[in-house]
PDB file of C-alpha atoms in Angstrom:
ATOM      1  CA  SER A 177      26.705-147.310  35.177  1.00  0.00           C
ATOM      2  CA  ASP A 178      27.920-144.139  36.791  1.00  0.00           C
ATOM      3  CA  LEU A 179      26.752-140.980  35.026  1.00  0.00           C
ATOM      4  CA  ASN A 180      30.228-139.423  35.141  1.00  0.00           C
ATOM      5  CA  SER A 181      31.780-142.184  33.000  1.00  0.00           C
ATOM      6  CA  GLY A 182      33.342-140.346  30.116  1.00  0.00           C
ATOM      7  CA  SER A 183      32.492-136.867  31.366  1.00  0.00           C
ATOM      8  CA  ILE A 184      34.878-133.957  30.945  1.00  0.00           C
ATOM      9  CA  ILE A 185      36.281-132.637  34.208  1.00  0.00           C
ATOM     10  CA  PHE A 186      36.820-128.860  34.391  1.00  0.00           C
ATOM     11  CA  ASP A 187      39.257-127.677  37.055  1.00  0.00           C
ATOM     12  CA  GLY A 188      37.663-124.290  37.758  1.00  0.00           C
ATOM     13  CA  ILE A 189      40.866-122.479  36.802  1.00  0.00           C
ATOM     14  CA  ASP A 190      41.352-122.127  33.060  1.00  0.00           C
ATOM     15  CA  ASP A 191      39.586-124.886  31.125  1.00  0.00           C
ATOM     16  CA  THR A 192      37.362-124.043  28.167  1.00  0.00           C
ATOM     17  CA  LEU A 193      35.895-126.034  25.319  1.00  0.00           C
ATOM     18  CA  PRO A 194      35.733-123.947  22.144  1.00  0.00           C
ATOM     19  CA  VAL A 195      33.156-125.100  19.596  1.00  0.00           C
ATOM     20  CA  SER A 196      33.949-124.999  15.895  1.00  0.00           C
ATOM     21  CA  ALA A 197      30.373-123.953  15.039  1.00  0.00           C
ATOM     22  CA  THR A 198      29.263-120.315  15.255  1.00  0.00           C
ATOM     23  CA  ALA A 199      25.996-118.961  16.609  1.00  0.00           C
ATOM     24  CA  ALA A 200      24.765-118.694  13.016  1.00  0.00           C
ATOM     25  CA  ASN A 201      25.718-122.337  12.285  1.00  0.00           C
ATOM     26  CA  LEU A 202      23.741-123.441  15.329  1.00  0.00           C
ATOM     27  CA  ASN A 203      20.796-121.158  14.394  1.00  0.00           C
ATOM     28  CA  LEU A 204      20.681-119.676  17.903  1.00  0.00           C
ATOM     29  CA  SER A 205      18.937-116.482  16.791  1.00  0.00           C
ATOM     30  CA  ASP A 206      15.836-118.617  16.295  1.00  0.00           C
ATOM     31  CA  SER A 207      14.128-121.141  18.596  1.00  0.00           C
ATOM     32  CA  PHE A 208      16.515-123.474  20.423  1.00  0.00           C
ATOM     33  CA  THR A 209      17.019-125.814  23.347  1.00  0.00           C
ATOM     34  CA  ILE A 210      20.397-126.351  24.969  1.00  0.00           C
ATOM     35  CA  GLN A 211      20.625-129.407  27.191  1.00  0.00           C
ATOM     36  CA  MET A 212      23.524-129.998  29.556  1.00  0.00           C
ATOM     37  CA  ILE A 213      24.214-132.859  31.925  1.00  0.00           C
ATOM     38  CA  LEU A 214      26.593-131.577  34.560  1.00  0.00           C
ATOM     39  CA  LYS A 215      27.773-131.804  38.124  1.00  0.00           C
ATOM     40  CA  PRO A 216      29.111-128.580  39.665  1.00  0.00           C
ATOM     41  CA  TYR A 217      31.698-129.155  42.371  1.00  0.00           C
ATOM     42  CA  VAL A 218      31.197-125.677  43.810  1.00  0.00           C
ATOM     43  CA  VAL A 219      28.124-123.435  44.044  1.00  0.00           C
ATOM     44  CA  SER A 220      27.960-120.193  45.986  1.00  0.00           C
ATOM     45  CA  PRO A 221      25.273-117.589  46.750  1.00  0.00           C
ATOM     46  CA  THR A 222      27.944-114.879  46.364  1.00  0.00           C
ATOM     47  CA  VAL A 223      28.408-113.078  43.046  1.00  0.00           C
ATOM     48  CA  THR A 224      32.041-112.777  41.992  1.00  0.00           C
ATOM     49  CA  ASN A 225      34.000-113.936  38.974  1.00  0.00           C
ATOM     50  CA  SER A 226      35.341-116.798  41.069  1.00  0.00           C
ATOM     51  CA  THR A 227      31.863-117.970  42.164  1.00  0.00           C
ATOM     52  CA  ASN A 228      30.021-117.458  38.866  1.00  0.00           C
ATOM     53  CA  LYS A 229      30.426-120.546  36.707  1.00  0.00           C
ATOM     54  CA  GLY A 230      30.163-119.942  32.984  1.00  0.00           C
ATOM     55  CA  LEU A 231      28.594-122.878  31.152  1.00  0.00           C
ATOM     56  CA  PHE A 232      27.783-121.734  27.606  1.00  0.00           C
ATOM     57  CA  LEU A 233      28.390-118.562  25.635  1.00  0.00           C
ATOM     58  CA  CYS A 234      27.488-117.365  22.153  1.00  0.00           C
ATOM     59  CA  GLN A 235      28.883-113.977  21.348  1.00  0.00           C
ATOM     60  CA  SER A 236      27.769-111.715  18.567  1.00  0.00           C
ATOM     61  CA  ASN A 237      30.383-109.921  16.507  1.00  0.00           C
ATOM     62  CA  ILE A 238      28.098-106.892  16.758  1.00  0.00           C
ATOM     63  CA  GLN A 239      29.408-104.782  19.615  1.00  0.00           C
ATOM     64  CA  GLY A 240      27.413-103.970  22.752  1.00  0.00           C
ATOM     65  CA  GLY A 241      23.732-103.721  23.525  1.00  0.00           C
ATOM     66  CA  MET A 242      21.011-105.946  24.876  1.00  0.00           C
ATOM     67  CA  ASN A 243      20.288-109.319  23.323  1.00  0.00           C
ATOM     68  CA  ARG A 244      23.709-109.591  21.649  1.00  0.00           C
ATOM     69  CA  TYR A 245      24.971-112.557  23.702  1.00  0.00           C
ATOM     70  CA  LEU A 246      23.518-115.820  24.894  1.00  0.00           C
ATOM     71  CA  HIS A 247      25.135-116.740  28.169  1.00  0.00           C
ATOM     72  CA  ILE A 248      24.283-119.593  30.501  1.00  0.00           C
ATOM     73  CA  LEU A 249      25.799-119.515  33.966  1.00  0.00           C
ATOM     74  CA  ILE A 250      25.552-120.802  37.475  1.00  0.00           C
ATOM     75  CA  ARG A 251      25.232-117.523  39.359  1.00  0.00           C
ATOM     76  CA  GLU A 252      24.067-116.900  42.927  1.00  0.00           C
ATOM     77  CA  GLN A 253      23.785-120.698  43.361  1.00  0.00           C
ATOM     78  CA  VAL A 254      21.177-121.055  40.562  1.00  0.00           C
ATOM     79  CA  PHE A 255      21.033-121.589  36.809  1.00  0.00           C
ATOM     80  CA  MET A 256      20.750-118.422  34.730  1.00  0.00           C
ATOM     81  CA  MET A 257      20.075-117.938  31.005  1.00  0.00           C
ATOM     82  CA  GLY A 258      20.751-114.462  29.743  1.00  0.00           C
ATOM     83  CA  PHE A 259      20.453-112.547  26.517  1.00  0.00           C
ATOM     84  CA  TYR A 260      22.783-109.807  27.907  1.00  0.00           C
ATOM     85  CA  SER A 261      20.911-107.435  30.213  1.00  0.00           C
ATOM     86  CA  ASN A 262      17.758-109.510  29.628  1.00  0.00           C
ATOM     87  CA  ASP A 263      18.204-112.458  31.979  1.00  0.00           C
ATOM     88  CA  LEU A 264      16.198-115.321  33.489  1.00  0.00           C
ATOM     89  CA  TYR A 265      17.217-116.713  36.902  1.00  0.00           C
ATOM     90  CA  ASP A 266      15.981-119.907  38.556  1.00  0.00           C
ATOM     91  CA  TYR A 267      16.019-118.344  42.050  1.00  0.00           C
ATOM     92  CA  GLY A 268      13.447-120.784  43.456  1.00  0.00           C
ATOM     93  CA  HIS A 269      15.751-123.792  43.126  1.00  0.00           C
ATOM     94  CA  PRO A 270      19.265-123.367  44.576  1.00  0.00           C
ATOM     95  CA  LEU A 271      21.818-125.895  43.397  1.00  0.00           C
ATOM     96  CA  THR A 272      23.735-128.357  45.550  1.00  0.00           C
ATOM     97  CA  ALA A 273      27.429-129.007  44.970  1.00  0.00           C
ATOM     98  CA  ASN A 274      28.457-132.484  43.801  1.00  0.00           C
ATOM     99  CA  THR A 275      24.986-133.264  42.444  1.00  0.00           C
ATOM    100  CA  TRP A 276      24.224-134.274  38.862  1.00  0.00           C
ATOM    101  CA  TYR A 277      21.718-132.120  36.952  1.00  0.00           C
ATOM    102  CA  ILE A 278      20.055-132.496  33.568  1.00  0.00           C
ATOM    103  CA  VAL A 279      19.214-128.936  32.602  1.00  0.00           C
ATOM    104  CA  ASN A 280      17.424-127.607  29.526  1.00  0.00           C
ATOM    105  CA  PHE A 281      17.551-123.965  28.523  1.00  0.00           C
ATOM    106  CA  ARG A 282      14.727-123.377  26.033  1.00  0.00           C
ATOM    107  CA  PHE A 283      13.721-120.393  23.890  1.00  0.00           C
ATOM    108  CA  ASN A 284      10.716-120.275  21.538  1.00  0.00           C
ATOM    109  CA  ASN A 285      11.169-117.588  18.907  1.00  0.00           C
ATOM    110  CA  SER A 286       7.486-117.326  17.936  1.00  0.00           C
ATOM    111  CA  THR A 287       6.172-116.897  21.520  1.00  0.00           C
ATOM    112  CA  LYS A 288       9.353-115.307  22.981  1.00  0.00           C
ATOM    113  CA  LEU A 289       9.013-117.697  25.942  1.00  0.00           C
ATOM    114  CA  ARG A 290      12.185-118.971  27.523  1.00  0.00           C
ATOM    115  CA  SER A 291      12.414-121.496  30.309  1.00  0.00           C
ATOM    116  CA  ILE A 292      14.840-123.411  32.477  1.00  0.00           C
ATOM    117  CA  TRP A 293      14.055-127.079  33.091  1.00  0.00           C
ATOM    118  CA  VAL A 294      15.988-129.062  35.696  1.00  0.00           C
ATOM    119  CA  ASN A 295      15.726-132.845  35.954  1.00  0.00           C
ATOM    120  CA  GLY A 296      12.499-132.856  33.919  1.00  0.00           C
ATOM    121  CA  ASN A 297      10.755-130.040  35.808  1.00  0.00           C
ATOM    122  CA  LYS A 298      10.030-126.613  34.360  1.00  0.00           C
ATOM    123  CA  ASN A 299      11.472-124.479  37.151  1.00  0.00           C
ATOM    124  CA  VAL A 300      11.037-121.012  35.698  1.00  0.00           C
ATOM    125  CA  GLU A 301       9.680-119.336  32.549  1.00  0.00           C
ATOM    126  CA  ASP A 302       9.316-115.792  31.309  1.00  0.00           C
ATOM    127  CA  ASN A 303       8.756-113.783  28.158  1.00  0.00           C
ATOM    128  CA  ALA A 304      12.051-112.486  26.786  1.00  0.00           C
ATOM    129  CA  GLY A 305      10.142-109.837  24.846  1.00  0.00           C
ATOM    130  CA  THR A 306      12.512-110.029  21.890  1.00  0.00           C
ATOM    131  CA  ASN A 307      14.914-112.235  19.980  1.00  0.00           C
ATOM    132  CA  MET A 308      18.656-112.202  20.299  1.00  0.00           C
ATOM    133  CA  THR A 309      20.757-110.693  17.555  1.00  0.00           C
ATOM    134  CA  LEU A 310      23.476-113.239  16.955  1.00  0.00           C
ATOM    135  CA  ASP A 311      25.623-113.645  13.871  1.00  0.00           C
ATOM    136  CA  ASP A 312      28.893-115.473  13.312  1.00  0.00           C
ATOM    137  CA  GLY A 313      30.097-115.012  16.887  1.00  0.00           C
ATOM    138  CA  LEU A 314      32.075-117.657  18.729  1.00  0.00           C
ATOM    139  CA  VAL A 315      30.550-120.436  20.805  1.00  0.00           C
ATOM    140  CA  THR A 316      32.336-121.598  23.960  1.00  0.00           C
ATOM    141  CA  ILE A 317      31.380-124.241  26.499  1.00  0.00           C
ATOM    142  CA  CYS A 318      32.535-123.746  30.097  1.00  0.00           C
ATOM    143  CA  GLY A 319      35.011-121.140  31.279  1.00  0.00           C
ATOM    144  CA  VAL A 320      33.170-118.225  29.706  1.00  0.00           C
ATOM    145  CA  TYR A 321      33.579-114.583  30.807  1.00  0.00           C
ATOM    146  CA  ASN A 322      36.687-115.590  32.800  1.00  0.00           C
ATOM    147  CA  GLN A 323      34.302-117.504  35.057  1.00  0.00           C
ATOM    148  CA  PRO A 324      35.591-121.081  34.871  1.00  0.00           C
ATOM    149  CA  PHE A 325      33.307-124.011  35.538  1.00  0.00           C
ATOM    150  CA  ASN A 326      34.495-126.316  38.312  1.00  0.00           C
ATOM    151  CA  GLY A 327      32.865-129.689  37.861  1.00  0.00           C
ATOM    152  CA  GLU A 328      31.985-132.375  35.348  1.00  0.00           C
ATOM    153  CA  LEU A 329      30.188-132.055  32.034  1.00  0.00           C
ATOM    154  CA  ALA A 330      28.804-135.306  30.640  1.00  0.00           C
ATOM    155  CA  SER A 331      26.904-133.928  27.647  1.00  0.00           C
ATOM    156  CA  THR A 332      25.873-130.775  25.804  1.00  0.00           C
ATOM    157  CA  LEU A 333      23.202-130.979  23.121  1.00  0.00           C
ATOM    158  CA  VAL A 334      22.014-128.046  21.020  1.00  0.00           C
ATOM    159  CA  TYR A 335      18.633-128.407  19.313  1.00  0.00           C
ATOM    160  CA  ASN A 336      17.635-125.935  16.596  1.00  0.00           C
ATOM    161  CA  ARG A 337      14.105-125.789  17.956  1.00  0.00           C
ATOM    162  CA  ALA A 338      12.353-125.368  21.277  1.00  0.00           C
ATOM    163  CA  LEU A 339      11.616-128.858  22.552  1.00  0.00           C
ATOM    164  CA  THR A 340       8.041-129.459  23.626  1.00  0.00           C
ATOM    165  CA  ASP A 341       7.130-129.866  27.298  1.00  0.00           C
ATOM    166  CA  ASN A 342       6.780-133.620  26.777  1.00  0.00           C
ATOM    167  CA  GLU A 343      10.166-133.947  25.106  1.00  0.00           C
TER     168      GLU A 343
END
């Protein structure tokens, strides 16, 4: 069967998918893994609001400062997982438009390690140095920061733990 059967198509203009759960409900201030199966229609090495593609956002109700937001984007033609001014880029693996990806964004609270896995390969890892400070902020999938995703999203899974390398 074709992977895009039943996927949600985002037009890259104004589509978003608000989630009824908050960051606190999803326990995203602790260890987590977010897995997305997606196909971007457009990727660009240029950084503008029209070329950045927002995939996932958890906002804190606490205003400003580092580590107050979890944002996952396609930026500069690569996946990026950021804690607001504390970001991890997968610069070694540029994306190709119209290609399906299974991507895992993982954070381990006890070790502070975060990593980006694409199609079963750990592409990049670093030490975040700290935890995020999230509370009852909103969770949005695609179209975050006025940076709409243009492509297909087949699945988004949120695990309340950091999956192991073998998982």
